[in-house]
mmCIF file of C-alpha atoms and ligand atoms in Angstrom:
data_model
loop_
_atom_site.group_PDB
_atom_site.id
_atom_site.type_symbol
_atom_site.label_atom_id
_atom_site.label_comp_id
_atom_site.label_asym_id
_atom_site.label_seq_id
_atom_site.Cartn_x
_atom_site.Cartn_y
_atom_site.Cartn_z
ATOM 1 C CA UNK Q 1 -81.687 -44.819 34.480
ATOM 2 C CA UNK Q 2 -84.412 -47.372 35.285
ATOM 3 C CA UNK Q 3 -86.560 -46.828 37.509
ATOM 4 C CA UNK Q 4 -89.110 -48.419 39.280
ATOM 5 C CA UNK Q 5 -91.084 -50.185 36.182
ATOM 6 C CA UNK Q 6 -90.645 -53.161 35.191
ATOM 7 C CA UNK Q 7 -89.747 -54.518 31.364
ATOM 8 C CA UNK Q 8 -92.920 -56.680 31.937
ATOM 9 C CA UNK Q 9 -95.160 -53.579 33.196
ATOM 10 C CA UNK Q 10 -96.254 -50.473 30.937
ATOM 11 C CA UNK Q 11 -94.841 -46.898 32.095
ATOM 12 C CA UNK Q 12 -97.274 -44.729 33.206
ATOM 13 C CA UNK Q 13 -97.539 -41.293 31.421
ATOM 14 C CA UNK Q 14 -98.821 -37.793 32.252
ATOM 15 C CA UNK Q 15 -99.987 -35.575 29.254
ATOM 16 C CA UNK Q 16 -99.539 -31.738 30.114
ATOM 17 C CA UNK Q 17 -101.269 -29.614 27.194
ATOM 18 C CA UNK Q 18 -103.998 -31.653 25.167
ATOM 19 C CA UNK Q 19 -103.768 -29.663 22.018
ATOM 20 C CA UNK Q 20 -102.782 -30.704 18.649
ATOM 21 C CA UNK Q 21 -99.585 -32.213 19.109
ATOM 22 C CA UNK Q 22 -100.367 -33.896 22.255
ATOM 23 C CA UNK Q 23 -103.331 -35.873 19.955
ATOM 24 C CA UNK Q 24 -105.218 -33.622 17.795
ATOM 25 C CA UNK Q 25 -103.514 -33.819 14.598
ATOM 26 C CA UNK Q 26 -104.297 -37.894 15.180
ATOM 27 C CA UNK Q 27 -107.727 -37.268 16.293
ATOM 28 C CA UNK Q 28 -109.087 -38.075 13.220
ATOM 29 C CA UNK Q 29 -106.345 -39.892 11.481
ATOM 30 C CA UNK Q 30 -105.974 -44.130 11.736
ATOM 31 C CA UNK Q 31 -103.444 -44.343 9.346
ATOM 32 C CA UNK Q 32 -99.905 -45.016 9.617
ATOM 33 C CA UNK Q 33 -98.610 -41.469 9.860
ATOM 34 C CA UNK Q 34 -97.569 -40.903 13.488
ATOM 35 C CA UNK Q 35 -98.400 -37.350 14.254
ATOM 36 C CA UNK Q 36 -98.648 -37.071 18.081
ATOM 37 C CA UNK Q 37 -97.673 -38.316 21.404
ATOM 38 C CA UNK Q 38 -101.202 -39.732 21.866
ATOM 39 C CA UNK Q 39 -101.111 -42.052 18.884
ATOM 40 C CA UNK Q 40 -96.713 -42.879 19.233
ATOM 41 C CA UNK Q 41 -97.250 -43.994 22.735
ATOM 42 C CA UNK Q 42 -100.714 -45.919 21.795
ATOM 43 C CA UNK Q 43 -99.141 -47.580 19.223
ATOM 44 C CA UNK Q 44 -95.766 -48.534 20.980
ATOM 45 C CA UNK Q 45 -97.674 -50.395 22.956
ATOM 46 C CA UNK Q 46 -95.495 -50.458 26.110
ATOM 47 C CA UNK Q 47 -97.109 -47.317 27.822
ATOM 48 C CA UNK Q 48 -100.202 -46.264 29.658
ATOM 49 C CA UNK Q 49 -101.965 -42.944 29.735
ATOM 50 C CA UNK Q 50 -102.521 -42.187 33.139
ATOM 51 C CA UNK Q 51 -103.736 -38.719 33.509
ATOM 52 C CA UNK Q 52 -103.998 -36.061 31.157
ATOM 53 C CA UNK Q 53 -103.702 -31.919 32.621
ATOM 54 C CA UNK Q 54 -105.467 -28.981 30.473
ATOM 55 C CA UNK Q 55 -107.828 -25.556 31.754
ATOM 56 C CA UNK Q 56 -110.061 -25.870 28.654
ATOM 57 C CA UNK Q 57 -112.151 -28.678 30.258
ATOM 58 C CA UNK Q 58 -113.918 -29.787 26.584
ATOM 59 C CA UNK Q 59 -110.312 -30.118 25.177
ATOM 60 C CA UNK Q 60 -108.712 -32.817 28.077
ATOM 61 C CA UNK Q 61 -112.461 -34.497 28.410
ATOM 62 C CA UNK Q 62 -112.028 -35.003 24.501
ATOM 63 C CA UNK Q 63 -108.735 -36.209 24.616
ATOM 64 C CA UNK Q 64 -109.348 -38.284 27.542
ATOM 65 C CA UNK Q 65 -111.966 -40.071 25.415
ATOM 66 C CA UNK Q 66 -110.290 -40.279 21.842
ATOM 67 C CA UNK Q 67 -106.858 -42.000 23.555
ATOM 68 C CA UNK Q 68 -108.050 -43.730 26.362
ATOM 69 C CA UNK Q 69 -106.946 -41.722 29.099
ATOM 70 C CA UNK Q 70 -107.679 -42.896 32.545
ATOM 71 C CA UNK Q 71 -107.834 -39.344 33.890
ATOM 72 C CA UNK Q 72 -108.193 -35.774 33.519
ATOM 73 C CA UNK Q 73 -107.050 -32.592 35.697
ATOM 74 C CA UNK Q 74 -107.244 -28.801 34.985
ATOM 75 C CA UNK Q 75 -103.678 -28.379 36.233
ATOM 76 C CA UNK Q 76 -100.904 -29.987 37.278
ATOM 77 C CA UNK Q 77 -101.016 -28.865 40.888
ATOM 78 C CA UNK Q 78 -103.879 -31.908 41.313
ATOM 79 C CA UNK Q 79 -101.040 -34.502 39.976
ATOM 80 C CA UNK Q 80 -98.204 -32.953 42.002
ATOM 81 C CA UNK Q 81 -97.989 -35.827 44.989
ATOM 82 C CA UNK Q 82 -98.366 -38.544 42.072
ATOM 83 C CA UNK Q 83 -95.481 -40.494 40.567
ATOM 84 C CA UNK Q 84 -95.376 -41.216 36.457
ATOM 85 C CA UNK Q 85 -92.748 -42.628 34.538
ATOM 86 C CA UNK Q 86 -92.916 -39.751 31.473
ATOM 87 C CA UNK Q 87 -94.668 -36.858 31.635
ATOM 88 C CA UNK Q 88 -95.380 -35.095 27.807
ATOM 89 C CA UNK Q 89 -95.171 -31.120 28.202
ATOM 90 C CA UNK Q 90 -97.284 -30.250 25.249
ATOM 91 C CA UNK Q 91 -98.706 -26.780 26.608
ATOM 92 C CA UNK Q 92 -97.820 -23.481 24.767
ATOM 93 C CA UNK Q 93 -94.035 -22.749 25.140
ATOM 94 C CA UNK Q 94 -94.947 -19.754 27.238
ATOM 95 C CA UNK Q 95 -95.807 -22.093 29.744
ATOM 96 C CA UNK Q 96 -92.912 -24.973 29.176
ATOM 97 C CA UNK Q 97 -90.407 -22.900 32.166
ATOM 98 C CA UNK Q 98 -92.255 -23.101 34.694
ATOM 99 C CA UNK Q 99 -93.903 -26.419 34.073
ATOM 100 C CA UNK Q 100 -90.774 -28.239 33.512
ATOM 101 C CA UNK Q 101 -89.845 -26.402 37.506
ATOM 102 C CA UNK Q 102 -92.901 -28.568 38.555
ATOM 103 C CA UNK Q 103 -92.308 -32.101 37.179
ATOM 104 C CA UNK Q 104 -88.304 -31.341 38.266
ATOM 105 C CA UNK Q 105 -90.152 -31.242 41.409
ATOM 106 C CA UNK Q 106 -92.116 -34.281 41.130
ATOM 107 C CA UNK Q 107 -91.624 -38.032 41.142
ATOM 108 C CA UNK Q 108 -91.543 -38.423 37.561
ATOM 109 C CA UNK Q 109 -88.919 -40.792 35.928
ATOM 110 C CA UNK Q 110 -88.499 -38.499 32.505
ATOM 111 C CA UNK Q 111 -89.878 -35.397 30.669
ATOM 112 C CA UNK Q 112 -90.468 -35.128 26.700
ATOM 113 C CA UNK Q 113 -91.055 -31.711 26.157
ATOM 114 C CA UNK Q 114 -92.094 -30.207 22.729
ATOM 115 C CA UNK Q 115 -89.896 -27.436 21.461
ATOM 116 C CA UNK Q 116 -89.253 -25.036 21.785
ATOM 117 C CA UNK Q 117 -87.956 -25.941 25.073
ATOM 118 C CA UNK Q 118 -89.003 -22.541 26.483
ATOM 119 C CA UNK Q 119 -89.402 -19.369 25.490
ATOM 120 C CA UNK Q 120 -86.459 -17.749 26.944
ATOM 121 C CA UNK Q 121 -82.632 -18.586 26.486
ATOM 122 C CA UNK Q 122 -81.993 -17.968 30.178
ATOM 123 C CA UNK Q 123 -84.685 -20.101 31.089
ATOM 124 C CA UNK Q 124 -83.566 -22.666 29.067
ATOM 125 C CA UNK Q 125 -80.098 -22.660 30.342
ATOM 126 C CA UNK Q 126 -80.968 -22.651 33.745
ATOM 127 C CA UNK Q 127 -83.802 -25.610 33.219
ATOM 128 C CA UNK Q 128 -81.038 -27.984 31.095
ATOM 129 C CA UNK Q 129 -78.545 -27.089 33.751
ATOM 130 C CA UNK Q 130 -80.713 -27.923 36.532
ATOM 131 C CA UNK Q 131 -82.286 -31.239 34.680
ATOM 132 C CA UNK Q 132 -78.643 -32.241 34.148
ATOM 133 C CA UNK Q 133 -78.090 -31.773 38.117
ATOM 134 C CA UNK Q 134 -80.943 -33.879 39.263
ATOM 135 C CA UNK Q 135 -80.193 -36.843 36.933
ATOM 136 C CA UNK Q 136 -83.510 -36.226 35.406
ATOM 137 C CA UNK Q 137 -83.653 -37.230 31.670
ATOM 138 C CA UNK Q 138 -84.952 -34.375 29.497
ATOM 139 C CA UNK Q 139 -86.044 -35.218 25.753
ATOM 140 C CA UNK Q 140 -86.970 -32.161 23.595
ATOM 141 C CA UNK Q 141 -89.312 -33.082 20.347
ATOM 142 C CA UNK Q 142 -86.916 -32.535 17.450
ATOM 143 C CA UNK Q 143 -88.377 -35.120 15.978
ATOM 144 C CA UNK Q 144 -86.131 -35.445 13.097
ATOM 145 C CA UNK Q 145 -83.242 -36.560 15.259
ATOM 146 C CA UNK Q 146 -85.598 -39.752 15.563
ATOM 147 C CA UNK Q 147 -85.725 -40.206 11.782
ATOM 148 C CA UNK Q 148 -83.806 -43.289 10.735
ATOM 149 C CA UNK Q 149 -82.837 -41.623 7.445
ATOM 150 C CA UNK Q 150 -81.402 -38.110 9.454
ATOM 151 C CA UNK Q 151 -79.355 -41.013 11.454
ATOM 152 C CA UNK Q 152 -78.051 -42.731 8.239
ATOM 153 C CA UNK Q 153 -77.033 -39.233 6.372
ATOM 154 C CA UNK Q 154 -75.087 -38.005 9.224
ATOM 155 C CA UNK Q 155 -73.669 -41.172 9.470
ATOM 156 C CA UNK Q 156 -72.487 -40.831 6.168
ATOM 157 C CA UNK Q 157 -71.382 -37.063 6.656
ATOM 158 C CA UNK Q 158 -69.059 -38.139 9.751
ATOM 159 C CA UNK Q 159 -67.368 -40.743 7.561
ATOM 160 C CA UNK Q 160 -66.279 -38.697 5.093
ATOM 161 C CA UNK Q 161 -68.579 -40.315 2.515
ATOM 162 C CA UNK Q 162 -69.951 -36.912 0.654
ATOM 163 C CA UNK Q 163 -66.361 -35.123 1.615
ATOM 164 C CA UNK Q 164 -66.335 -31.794 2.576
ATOM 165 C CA UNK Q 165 -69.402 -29.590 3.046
ATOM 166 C CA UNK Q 166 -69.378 -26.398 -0.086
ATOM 167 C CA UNK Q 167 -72.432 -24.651 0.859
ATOM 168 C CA UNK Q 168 -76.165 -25.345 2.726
ATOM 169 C CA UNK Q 169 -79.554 -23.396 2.635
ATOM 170 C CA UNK Q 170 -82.274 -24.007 4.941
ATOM 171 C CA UNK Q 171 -85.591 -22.623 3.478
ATOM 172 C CA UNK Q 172 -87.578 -22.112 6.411
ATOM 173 C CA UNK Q 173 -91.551 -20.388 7.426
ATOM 174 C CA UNK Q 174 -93.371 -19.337 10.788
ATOM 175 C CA UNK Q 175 -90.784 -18.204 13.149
ATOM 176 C CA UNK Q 176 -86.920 -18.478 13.968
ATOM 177 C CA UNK Q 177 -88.047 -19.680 16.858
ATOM 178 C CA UNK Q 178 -91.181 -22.257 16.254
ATOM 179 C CA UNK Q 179 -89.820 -23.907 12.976
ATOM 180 C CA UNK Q 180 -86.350 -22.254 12.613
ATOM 181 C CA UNK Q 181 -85.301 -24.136 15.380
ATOM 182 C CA UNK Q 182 -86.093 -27.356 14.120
ATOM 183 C CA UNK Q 183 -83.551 -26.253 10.969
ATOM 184 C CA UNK Q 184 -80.825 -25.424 13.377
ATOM 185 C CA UNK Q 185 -80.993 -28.216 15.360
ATOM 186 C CA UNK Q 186 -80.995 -30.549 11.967
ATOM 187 C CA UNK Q 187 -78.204 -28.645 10.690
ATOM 188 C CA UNK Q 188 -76.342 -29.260 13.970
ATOM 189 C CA UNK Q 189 -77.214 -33.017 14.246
ATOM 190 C CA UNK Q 190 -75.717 -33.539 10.424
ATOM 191 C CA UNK Q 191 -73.308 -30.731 10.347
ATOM 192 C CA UNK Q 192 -72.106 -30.086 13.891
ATOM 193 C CA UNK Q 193 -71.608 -27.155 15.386
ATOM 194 C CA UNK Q 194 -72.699 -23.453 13.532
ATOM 195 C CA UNK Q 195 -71.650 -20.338 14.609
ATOM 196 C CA UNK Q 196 -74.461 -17.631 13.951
ATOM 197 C CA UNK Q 197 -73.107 -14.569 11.234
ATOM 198 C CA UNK Q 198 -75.693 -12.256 10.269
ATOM 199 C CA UNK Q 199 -79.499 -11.748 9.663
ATOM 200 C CA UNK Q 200 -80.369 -9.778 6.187
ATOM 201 C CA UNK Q 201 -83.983 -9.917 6.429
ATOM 202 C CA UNK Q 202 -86.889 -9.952 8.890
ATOM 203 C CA UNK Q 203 -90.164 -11.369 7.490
ATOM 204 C CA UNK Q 204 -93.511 -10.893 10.140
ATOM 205 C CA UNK Q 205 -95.558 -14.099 8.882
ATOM 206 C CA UNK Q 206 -95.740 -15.423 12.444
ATOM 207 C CA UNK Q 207 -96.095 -14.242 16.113
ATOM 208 C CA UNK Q 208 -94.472 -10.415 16.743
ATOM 209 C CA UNK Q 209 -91.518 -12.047 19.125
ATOM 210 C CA UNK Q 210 -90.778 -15.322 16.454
ATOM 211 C CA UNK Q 211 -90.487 -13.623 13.208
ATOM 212 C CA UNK Q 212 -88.663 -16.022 10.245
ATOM 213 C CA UNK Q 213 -85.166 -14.768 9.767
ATOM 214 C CA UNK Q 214 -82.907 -14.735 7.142
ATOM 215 C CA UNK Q 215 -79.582 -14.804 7.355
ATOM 216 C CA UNK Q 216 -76.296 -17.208 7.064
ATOM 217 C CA UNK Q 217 -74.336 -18.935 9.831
ATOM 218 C CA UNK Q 218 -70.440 -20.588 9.598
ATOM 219 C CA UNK Q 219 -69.903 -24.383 10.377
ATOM 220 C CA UNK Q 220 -66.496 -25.173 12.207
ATOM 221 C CA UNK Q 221 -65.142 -25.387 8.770
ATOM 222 C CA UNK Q 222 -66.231 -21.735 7.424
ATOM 223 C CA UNK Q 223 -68.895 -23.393 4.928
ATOM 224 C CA UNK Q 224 -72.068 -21.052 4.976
ATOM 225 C CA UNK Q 225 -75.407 -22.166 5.512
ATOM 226 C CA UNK Q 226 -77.830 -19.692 4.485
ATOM 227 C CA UNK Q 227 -81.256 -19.190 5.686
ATOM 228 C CA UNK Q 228 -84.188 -17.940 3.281
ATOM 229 C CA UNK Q 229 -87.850 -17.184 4.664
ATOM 230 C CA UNK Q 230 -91.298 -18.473 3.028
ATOM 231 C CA UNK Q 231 -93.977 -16.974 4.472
ATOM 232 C CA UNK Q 232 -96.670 -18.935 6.490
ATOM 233 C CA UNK Q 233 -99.300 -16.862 5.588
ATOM 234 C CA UNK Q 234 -99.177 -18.066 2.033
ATOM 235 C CA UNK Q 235 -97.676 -21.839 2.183
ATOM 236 C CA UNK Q 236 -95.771 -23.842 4.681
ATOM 237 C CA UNK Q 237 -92.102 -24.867 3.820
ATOM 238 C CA UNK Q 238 -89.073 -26.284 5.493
ATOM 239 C CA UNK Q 239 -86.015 -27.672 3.310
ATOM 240 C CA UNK Q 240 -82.634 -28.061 4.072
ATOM 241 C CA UNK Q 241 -80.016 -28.040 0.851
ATOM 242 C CA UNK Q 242 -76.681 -29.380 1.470
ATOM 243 C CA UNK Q 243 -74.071 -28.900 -1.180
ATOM 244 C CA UNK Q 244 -71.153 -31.107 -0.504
ATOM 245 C CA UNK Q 245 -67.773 -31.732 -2.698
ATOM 246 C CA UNK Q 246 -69.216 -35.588 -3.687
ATOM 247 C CA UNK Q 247 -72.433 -34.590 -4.024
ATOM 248 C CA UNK Q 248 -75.785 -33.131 -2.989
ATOM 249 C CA UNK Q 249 -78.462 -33.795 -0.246
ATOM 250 C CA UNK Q 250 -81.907 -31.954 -0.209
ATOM 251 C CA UNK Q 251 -84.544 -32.855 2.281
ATOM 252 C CA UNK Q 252 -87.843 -31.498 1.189
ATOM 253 C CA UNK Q 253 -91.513 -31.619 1.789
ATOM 254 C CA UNK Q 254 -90.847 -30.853 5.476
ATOM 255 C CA UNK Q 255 -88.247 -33.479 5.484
ATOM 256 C CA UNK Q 256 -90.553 -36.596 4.374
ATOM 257 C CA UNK Q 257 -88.345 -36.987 1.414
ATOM 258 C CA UNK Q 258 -84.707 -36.781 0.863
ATOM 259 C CA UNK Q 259 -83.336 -36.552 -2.468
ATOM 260 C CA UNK Q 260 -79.006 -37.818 -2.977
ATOM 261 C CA UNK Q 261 -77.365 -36.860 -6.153
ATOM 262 C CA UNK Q 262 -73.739 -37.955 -6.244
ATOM 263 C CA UNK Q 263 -71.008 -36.259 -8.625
ATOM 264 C CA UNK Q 264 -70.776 -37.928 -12.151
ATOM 265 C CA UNK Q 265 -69.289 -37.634 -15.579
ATOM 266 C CA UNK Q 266 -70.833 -34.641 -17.937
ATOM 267 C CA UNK Q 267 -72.543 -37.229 -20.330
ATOM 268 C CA UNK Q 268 -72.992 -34.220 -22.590
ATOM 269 C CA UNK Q 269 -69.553 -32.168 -22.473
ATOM 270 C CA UNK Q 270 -66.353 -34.092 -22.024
ATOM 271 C CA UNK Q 271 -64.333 -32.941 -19.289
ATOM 272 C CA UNK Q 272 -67.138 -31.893 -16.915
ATOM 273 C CA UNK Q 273 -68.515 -33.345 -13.520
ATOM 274 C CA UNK Q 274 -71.818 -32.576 -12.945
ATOM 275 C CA UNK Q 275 -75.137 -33.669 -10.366
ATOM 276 C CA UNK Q 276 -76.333 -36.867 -11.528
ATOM 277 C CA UNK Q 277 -80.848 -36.566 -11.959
ATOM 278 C CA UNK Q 278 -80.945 -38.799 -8.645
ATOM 279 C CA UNK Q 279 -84.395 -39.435 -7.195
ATOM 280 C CA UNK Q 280 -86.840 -38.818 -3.942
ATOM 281 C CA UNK Q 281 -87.550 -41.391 -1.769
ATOM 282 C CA UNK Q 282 -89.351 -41.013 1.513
ATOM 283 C CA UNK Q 283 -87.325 -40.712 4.733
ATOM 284 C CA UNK Q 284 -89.100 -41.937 8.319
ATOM 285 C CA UNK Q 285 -90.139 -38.795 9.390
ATOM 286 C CA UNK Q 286 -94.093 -39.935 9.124
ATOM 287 C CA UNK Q 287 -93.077 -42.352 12.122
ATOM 288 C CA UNK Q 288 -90.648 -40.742 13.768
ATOM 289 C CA UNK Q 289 -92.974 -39.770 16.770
ATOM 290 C CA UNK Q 290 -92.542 -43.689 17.315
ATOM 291 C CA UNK Q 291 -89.201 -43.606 17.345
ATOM 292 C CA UNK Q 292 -89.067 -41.208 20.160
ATOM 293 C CA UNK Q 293 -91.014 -43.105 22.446
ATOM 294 C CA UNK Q 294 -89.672 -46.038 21.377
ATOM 295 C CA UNK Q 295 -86.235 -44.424 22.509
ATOM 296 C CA UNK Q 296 -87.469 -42.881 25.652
ATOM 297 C CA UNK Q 297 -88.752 -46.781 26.520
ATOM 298 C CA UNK Q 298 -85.396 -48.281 25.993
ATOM 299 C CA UNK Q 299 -83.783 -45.413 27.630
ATOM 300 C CA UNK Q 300 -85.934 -45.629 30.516
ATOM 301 C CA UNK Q 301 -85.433 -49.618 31.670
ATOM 302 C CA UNK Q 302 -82.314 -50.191 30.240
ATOM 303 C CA UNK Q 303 -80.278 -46.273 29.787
ATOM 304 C CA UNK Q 304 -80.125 -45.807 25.903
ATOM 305 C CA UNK Q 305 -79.162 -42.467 24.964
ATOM 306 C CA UNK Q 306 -81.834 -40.248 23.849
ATOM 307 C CA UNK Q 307 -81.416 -38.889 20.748
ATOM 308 C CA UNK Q 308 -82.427 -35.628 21.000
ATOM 309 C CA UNK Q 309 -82.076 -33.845 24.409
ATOM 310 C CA UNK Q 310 -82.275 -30.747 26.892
ATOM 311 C CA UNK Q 311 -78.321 -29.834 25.609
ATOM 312 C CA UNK Q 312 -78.828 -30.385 21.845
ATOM 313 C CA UNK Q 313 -82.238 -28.346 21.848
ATOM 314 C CA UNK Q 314 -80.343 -25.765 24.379
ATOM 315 C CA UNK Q 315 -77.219 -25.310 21.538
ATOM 316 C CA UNK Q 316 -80.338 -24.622 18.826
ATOM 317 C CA UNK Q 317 -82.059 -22.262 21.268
ATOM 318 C CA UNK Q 318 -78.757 -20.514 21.688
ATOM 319 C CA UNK Q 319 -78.427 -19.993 18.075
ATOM 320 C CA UNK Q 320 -81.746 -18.631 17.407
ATOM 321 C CA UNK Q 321 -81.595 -16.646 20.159
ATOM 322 C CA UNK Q 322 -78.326 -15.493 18.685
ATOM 323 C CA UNK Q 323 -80.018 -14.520 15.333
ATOM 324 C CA UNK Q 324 -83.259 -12.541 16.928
ATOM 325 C CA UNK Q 325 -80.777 -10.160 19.068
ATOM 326 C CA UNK Q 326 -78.857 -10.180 15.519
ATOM 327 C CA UNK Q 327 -82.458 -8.799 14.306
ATOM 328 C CA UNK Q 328 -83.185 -6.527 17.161
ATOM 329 C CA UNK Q 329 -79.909 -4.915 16.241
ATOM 330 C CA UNK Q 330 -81.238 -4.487 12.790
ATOM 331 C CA UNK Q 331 -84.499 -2.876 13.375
ATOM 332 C CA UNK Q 332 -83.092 -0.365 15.774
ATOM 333 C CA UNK Q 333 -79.932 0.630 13.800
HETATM 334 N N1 NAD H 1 -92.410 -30.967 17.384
HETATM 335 C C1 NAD H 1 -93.194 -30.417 16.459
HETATM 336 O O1 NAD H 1 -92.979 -30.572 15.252
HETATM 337 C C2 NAD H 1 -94.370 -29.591 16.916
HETATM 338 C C3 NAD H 1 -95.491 -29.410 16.102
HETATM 339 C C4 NAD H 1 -96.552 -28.651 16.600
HETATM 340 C C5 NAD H 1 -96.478 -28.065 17.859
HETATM 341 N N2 NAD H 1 -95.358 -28.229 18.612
HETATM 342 C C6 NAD H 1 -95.217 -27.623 19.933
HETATM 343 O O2 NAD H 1 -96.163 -28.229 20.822
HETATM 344 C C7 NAD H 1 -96.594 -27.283 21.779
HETATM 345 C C8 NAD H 1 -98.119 -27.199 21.708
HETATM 346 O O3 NAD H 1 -98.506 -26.851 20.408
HETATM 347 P P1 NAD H 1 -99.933 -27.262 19.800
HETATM 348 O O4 NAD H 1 -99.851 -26.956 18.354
HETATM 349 O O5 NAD H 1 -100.342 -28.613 20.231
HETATM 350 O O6 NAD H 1 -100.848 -26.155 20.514
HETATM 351 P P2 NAD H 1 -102.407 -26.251 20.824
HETATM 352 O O7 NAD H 1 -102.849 -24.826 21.043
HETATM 353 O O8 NAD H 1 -103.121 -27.057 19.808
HETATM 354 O O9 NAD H 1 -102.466 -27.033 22.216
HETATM 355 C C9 NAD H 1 -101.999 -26.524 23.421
HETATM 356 C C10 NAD H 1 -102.910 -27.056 24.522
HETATM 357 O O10 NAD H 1 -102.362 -26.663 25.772
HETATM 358 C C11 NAD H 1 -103.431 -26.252 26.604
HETATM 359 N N3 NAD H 1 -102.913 -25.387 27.646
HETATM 360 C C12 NAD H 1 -102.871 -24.024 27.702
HETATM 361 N N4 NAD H 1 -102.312 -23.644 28.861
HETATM 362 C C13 NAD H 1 -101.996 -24.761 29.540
HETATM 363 C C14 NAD H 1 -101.414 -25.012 30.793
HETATM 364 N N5 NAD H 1 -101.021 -23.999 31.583
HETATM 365 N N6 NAD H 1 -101.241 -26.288 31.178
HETATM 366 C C15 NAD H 1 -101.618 -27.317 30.386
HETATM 367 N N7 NAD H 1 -102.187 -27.141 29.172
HETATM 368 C C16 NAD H 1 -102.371 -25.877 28.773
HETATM 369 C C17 NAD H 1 -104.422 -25.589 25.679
HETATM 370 O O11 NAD H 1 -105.730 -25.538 26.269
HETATM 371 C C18 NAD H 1 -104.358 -26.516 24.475
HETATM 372 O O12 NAD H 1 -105.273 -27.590 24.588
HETATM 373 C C19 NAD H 1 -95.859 -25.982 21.459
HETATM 374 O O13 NAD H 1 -94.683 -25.906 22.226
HETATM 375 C C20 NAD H 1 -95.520 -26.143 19.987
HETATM 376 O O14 NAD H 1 -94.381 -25.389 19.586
HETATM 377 C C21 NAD H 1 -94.325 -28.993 18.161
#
């Protein structure tokens, strides 16, 4: 709900972690690819960095300097009487828990935390549940819930346009956890709930406790969706295949395009149906970042619903957490 900004004045933001995400990956970058917090609440326009928190002194003093910041702190403790609007939880997820107890604790309006939310299911359950009791709105960075073109797709889904789902495959690297999450919680957003059914493979390209999983879960409607591992070590990959009765939707290139290819006549055999060529185009995913904020504005002065949320990110924590004990199971069978 609003709080005590203005629409005329700029909300003041905390920065906790001043890493990659939090700026880095922008550091270097003026172009219109929106990568970071730093550069989506720069460019928005209707924020102001207030104070930034990181140990690694060189790190905040460098991101203090690149985006403007008005000040710097090795830990949150020194910003713990102060009040901000948003505060940005970009630290290590190891650290996300009991961060996100401290700003509950503070006077600050809203938290966008990066995902994964934490890095234990019963921490996360308990941190939603006790965000939810306070009134305190929690966004978690799935960023592609922000993407216009995610919005329009499972718009389309929900209406009926593509019918029925037949079959999905999410082709996934670096962690069930990390990036697997950011499948699940795309799969939920266009396909609704999934209900986790088995892992078949384990593949260590990431951190010992996130390994990528494979393995296939059930929508409400008993359609699979299938997940395959890359491996990080070699390439990077994240694509999401839906194979519906009209048609067929394929994000790829880590969701910057989507490809549609609609049921047609065989123009070679009589008789047949068959996926028409169809063709890429880009989907807002290189500006989604802006989006977020954009969201988190409108949702701070005048109570839009964010888009992506302690309880959506929770339901995709669930599920992977669902999956590793799944794995654990596996290994010790
Ligand atoms: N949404 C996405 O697509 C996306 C992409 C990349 C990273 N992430 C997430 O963002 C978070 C950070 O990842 P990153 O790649 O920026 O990592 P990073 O290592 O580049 O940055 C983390 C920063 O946090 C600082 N830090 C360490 N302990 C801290 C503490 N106790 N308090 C404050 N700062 C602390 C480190 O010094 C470092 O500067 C992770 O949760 C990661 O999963 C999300």
């Amino acid at each position: 709900m609003p709080m005590s900004s203005t629409a005329t004045s700029k909300l003041s933001v905390l920065i906790v972690g001043c890493g990659q995400i939090a700026g880095g990956y922008d550091a270097d970058h003026d172009d219109a690819l929106v990568r970071t917090h730093a550069k989506a609440l720069t460019r928005h326009g209707g924020f102001r960095l207030a104070a930034c928190v990181d140990p690694d002194a060189e790190r905040r003093g460098g991101f203090r300097r690149r985006w403007g910041v008005a000040e710097d702190f090795a830990g949150l403790d020194a910003v713990a009487e102060r009040r901000f609007d948003l505060a940005c939880l970009c630290s290590p997820p190891e650290f996300h828990a009991a961060q996100l107890d401290t700003l509950l604790a503070m006077d600050v309006g809203m938290v966008f935390c990066e995902k994964p939310l934490t890095a234990a299911i019963a921490e996360s359950r308990r941190l939603v549940a006790a965000y939810a009791a306070k009134g305190r709105p929690l966004a978690v960075n799935y960023l592609r819930r922000w993407d216009p073109a995610v919005a329009e797709l499972a718009a389309e889904i929900a209406a009926g346009h593509w019918g029925g789902l037949l079959s999905a495959e999410g082709l996934y690297t670096k962690g069930i956890f990390a990036n697997g999450s950011h499948l699940i919680d795309l799969a939920h957003c266009l396909l609704g709930p999934l209900a986790p059914r088995g892992v078949t493979r384990v593949v260590a390209d990431y951190l010992p406790h996130d390994p990528t999983l494979e393995g296939w879960l059930h929508t409400a409607t008993g359609a699979p969706l299938y997940l395959r591992a890359g491996d990080c070590r070699r390439f990077t990959v994240f694509e999401l295949d839906l194979l519906f009765e009209a048609g067929r939707v394929s994000f790829t290139e880590s969701g910057f395009t989507i490809r549609r290819r609609r049921v047609v006549p065989d123009a070679r055999f009589d008789g047949y149906r068959v996926l028409e060529a169809g063709e890429s185009r880009p989907t807002g995913l290189g500006t989604a970042m802006l989006d977020a904020v954009g969201n988190l504005h409108r949702h701070h002065l005048a109570g839009e619903p964010l888009a992506s949320t302690g309880v959506t990110a929770l339901a995709a924590h669930d599920i992977c957490a669902a999956l590793m004990g799944m794995a654990d199971d596996r290994r010790t069978q």
